[in-house]
Tab-separated table of C-alpha atoms in Angstrom:
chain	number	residue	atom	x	y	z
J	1	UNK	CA	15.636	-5.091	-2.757
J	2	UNK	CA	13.718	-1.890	-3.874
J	3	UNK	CA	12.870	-3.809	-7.159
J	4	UNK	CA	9.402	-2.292	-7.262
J	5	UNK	CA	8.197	-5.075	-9.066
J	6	UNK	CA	4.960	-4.780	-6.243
J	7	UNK	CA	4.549	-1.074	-7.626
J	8	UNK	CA	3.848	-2.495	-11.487
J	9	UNK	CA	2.130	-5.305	-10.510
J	10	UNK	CA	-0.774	-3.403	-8.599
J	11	UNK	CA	-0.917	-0.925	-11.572
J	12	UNK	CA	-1.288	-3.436	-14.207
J	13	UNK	CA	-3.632	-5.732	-11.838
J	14	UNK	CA	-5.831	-2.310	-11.271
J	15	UNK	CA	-5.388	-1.646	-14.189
J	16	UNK	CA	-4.302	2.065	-13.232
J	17	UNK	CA	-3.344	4.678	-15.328
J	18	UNK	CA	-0.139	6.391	-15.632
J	19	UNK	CA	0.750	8.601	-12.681
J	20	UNK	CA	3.980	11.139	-14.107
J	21	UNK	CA	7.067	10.739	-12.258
J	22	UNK	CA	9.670	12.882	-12.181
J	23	UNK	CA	13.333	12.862	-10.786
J	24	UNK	CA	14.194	14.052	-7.565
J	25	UNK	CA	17.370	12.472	-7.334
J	26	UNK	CA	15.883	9.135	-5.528
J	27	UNK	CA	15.479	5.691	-7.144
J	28	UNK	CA	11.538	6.055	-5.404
J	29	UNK	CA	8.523	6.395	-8.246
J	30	UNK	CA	7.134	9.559	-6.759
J	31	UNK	CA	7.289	11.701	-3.546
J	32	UNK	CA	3.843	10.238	-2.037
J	33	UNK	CA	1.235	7.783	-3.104
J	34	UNK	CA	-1.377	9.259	-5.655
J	35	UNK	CA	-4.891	8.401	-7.305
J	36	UNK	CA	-3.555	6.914	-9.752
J	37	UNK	CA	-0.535	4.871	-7.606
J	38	UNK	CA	-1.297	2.474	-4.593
J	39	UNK	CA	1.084	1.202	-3.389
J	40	UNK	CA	5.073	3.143	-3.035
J	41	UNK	CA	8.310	2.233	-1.985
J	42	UNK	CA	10.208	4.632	-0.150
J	43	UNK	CA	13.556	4.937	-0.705
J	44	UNK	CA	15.361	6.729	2.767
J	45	UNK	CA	19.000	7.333	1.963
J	46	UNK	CA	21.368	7.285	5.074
J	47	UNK	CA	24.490	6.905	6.559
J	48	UNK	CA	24.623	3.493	9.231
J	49	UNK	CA	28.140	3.184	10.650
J	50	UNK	CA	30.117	5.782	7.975
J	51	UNK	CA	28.615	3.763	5.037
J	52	UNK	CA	25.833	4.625	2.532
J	53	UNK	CA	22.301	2.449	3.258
J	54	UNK	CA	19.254	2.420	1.544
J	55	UNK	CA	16.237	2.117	4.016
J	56	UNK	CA	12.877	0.888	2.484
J	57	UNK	CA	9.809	0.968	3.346
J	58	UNK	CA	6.499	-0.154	1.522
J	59	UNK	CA	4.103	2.253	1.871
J	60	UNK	CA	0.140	1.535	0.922
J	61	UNK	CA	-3.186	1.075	3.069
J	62	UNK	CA	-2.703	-1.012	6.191
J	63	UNK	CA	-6.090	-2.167	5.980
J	64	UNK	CA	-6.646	-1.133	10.035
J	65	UNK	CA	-9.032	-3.276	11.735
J	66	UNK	CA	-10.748	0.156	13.427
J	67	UNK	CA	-10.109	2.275	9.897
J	68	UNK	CA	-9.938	6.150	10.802
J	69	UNK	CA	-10.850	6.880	6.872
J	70	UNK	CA	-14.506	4.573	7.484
J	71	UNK	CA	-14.764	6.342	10.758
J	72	UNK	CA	-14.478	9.773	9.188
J	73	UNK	CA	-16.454	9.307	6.305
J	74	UNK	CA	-20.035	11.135	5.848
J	75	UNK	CA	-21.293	8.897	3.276
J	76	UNK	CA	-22.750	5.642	3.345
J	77	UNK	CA	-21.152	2.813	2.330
J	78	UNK	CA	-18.590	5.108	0.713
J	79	UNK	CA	-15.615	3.159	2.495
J	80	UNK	CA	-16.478	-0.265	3.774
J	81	UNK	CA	-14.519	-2.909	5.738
J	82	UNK	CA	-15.089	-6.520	4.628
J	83	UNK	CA	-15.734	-9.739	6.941
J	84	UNK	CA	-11.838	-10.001	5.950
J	85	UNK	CA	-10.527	-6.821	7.351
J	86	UNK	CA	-10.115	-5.528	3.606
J	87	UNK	CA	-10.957	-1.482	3.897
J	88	UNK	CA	-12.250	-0.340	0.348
J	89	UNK	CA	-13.596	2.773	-1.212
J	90	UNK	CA	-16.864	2.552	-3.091
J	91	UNK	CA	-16.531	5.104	-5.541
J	92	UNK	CA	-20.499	4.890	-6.406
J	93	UNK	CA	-21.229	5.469	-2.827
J	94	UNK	CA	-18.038	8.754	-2.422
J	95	UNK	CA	-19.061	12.276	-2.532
J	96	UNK	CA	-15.672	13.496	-3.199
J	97	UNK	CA	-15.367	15.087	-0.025
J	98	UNK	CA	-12.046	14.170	1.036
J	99	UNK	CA	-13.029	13.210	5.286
J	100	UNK	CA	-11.243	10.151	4.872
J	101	UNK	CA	-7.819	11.914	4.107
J	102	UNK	CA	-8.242	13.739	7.404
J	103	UNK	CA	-9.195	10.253	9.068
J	104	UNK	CA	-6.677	8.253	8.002
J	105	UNK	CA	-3.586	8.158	10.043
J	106	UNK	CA	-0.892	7.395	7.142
J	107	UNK	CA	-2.015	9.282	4.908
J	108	UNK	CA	-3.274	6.757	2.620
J	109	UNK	CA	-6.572	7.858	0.663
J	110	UNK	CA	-6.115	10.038	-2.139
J	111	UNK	CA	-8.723	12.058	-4.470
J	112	UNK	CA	-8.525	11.649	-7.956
J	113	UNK	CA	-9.454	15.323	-10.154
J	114	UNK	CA	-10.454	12.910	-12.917
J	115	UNK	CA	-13.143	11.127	-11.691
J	116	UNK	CA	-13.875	13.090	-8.240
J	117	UNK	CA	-13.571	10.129	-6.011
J	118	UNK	CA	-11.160	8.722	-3.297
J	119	UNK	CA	-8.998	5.860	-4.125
J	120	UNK	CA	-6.509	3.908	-2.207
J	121	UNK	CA	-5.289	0.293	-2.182
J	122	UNK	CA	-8.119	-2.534	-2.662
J	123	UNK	CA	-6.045	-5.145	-1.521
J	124	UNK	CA	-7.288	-6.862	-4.456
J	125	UNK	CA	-9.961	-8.009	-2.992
J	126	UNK	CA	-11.043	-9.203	-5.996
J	127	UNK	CA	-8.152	-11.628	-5.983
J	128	UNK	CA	-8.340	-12.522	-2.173
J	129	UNK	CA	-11.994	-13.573	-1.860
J	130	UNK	CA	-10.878	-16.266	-4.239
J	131	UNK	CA	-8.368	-17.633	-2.120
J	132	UNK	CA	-5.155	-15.568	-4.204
J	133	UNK	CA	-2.891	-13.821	-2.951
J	134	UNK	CA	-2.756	-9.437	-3.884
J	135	UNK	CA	-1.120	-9.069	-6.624
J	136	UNK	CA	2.090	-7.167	-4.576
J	137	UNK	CA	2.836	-10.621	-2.933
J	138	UNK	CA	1.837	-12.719	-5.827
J	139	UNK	CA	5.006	-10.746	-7.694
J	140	UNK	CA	7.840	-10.268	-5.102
J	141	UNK	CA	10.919	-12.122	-6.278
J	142	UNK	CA	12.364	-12.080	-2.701
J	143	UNK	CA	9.332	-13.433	-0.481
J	144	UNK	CA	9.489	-10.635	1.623
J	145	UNK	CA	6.071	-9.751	1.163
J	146	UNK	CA	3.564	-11.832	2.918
J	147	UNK	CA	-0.538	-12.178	3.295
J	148	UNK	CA	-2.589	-13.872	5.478
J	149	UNK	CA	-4.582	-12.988	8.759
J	150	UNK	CA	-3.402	-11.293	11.471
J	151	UNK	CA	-2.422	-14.278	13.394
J	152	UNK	CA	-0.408	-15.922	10.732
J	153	UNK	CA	1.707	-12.578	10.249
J	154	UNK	CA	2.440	-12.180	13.933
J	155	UNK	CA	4.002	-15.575	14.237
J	156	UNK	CA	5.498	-15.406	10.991
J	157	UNK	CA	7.372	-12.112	12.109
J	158	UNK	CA	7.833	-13.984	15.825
J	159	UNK	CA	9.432	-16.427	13.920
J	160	UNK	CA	11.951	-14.026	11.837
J	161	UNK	CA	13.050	-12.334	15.032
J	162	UNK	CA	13.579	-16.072	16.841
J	163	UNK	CA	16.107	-16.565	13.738
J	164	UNK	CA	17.700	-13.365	13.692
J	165	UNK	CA	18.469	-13.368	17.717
J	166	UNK	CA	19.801	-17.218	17.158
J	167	UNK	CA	21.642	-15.920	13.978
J	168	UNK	CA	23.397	-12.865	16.771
């Protein structure tokens, strides 16, 4: 529903500063994901069928199981990938040099001028090595958001598109 109630809740839960919006004539936070912001929805405006549509789209790190960012990254133990699948920076470990933005095939990791490190999405790792969900699920009103492993999210979306092709 574009409610962005997954935006606030990973800044307060990271307890992120501020990033400055401004208004470009979209109901979206800012025009791309920043140090300082993790996790976006995009707001697509379009026309399906002569009527007006909103398209959405939440965009934040998709955690790859072979990251490009890790792969691209000179420093050790600057991005790591947990037993989980979690990909996370370690900002005592990053030189600053900004590899992993090159790496990373959406255009996820993003270098903060305040402290001279990457940042991206944690997943809140902290949260799901104690058996919680991120804090983006934890506050969708809608359930459309959705953790678990790999497995469980393919048959839950197997499931959705059994419904919709019963539903026509």
């Amino acid at each position: 529903i574009g409610c962005k109630a997954c935006e606030v809740a990973c800044q307060e839960w990271n307890d992120l500063p501020n990033a400055r919006t401004v208004q470009e004539g979209s109901y979206q936070t800012l025009p791309t994901l920043h140090a300082n912001f993790w996790n976006l929805i995009k707001f697509t405006e379009t026309e399906v069928d002569g009527n007006f549509s909103w398209l959405m789209r939440k965009d934040q790190c998709m955690h790859c199981a072979d990251p490009g960012c890790l792969k691209a990254c000179p420093a050790p133990g600057a991005i790591v990938q947990y037993s989980n699948g979690i990909v996370d920076v370690n900002p005592d470990q990053c030189i600053g040099c900004r590899l992993c933005e090159t790496g990373c095939p959406f255009d996820v990791p993003r270098f903060s001028e305040r402290t001279g490190k990457m940042s991206k999405c944690t997943l809140c790792v902290d949260r799901t090595t104690v058996g919680l969900e991120p804090a983006c699920v934890k506050a969708c009103p809608t359930g459309c958001l959705h953790f678990g492993t790999k497995s469980s999210m393919q048959a839950l979306g197997n499931e959705r598109v059994k419904q919709l092709k019963a539903d026509g």
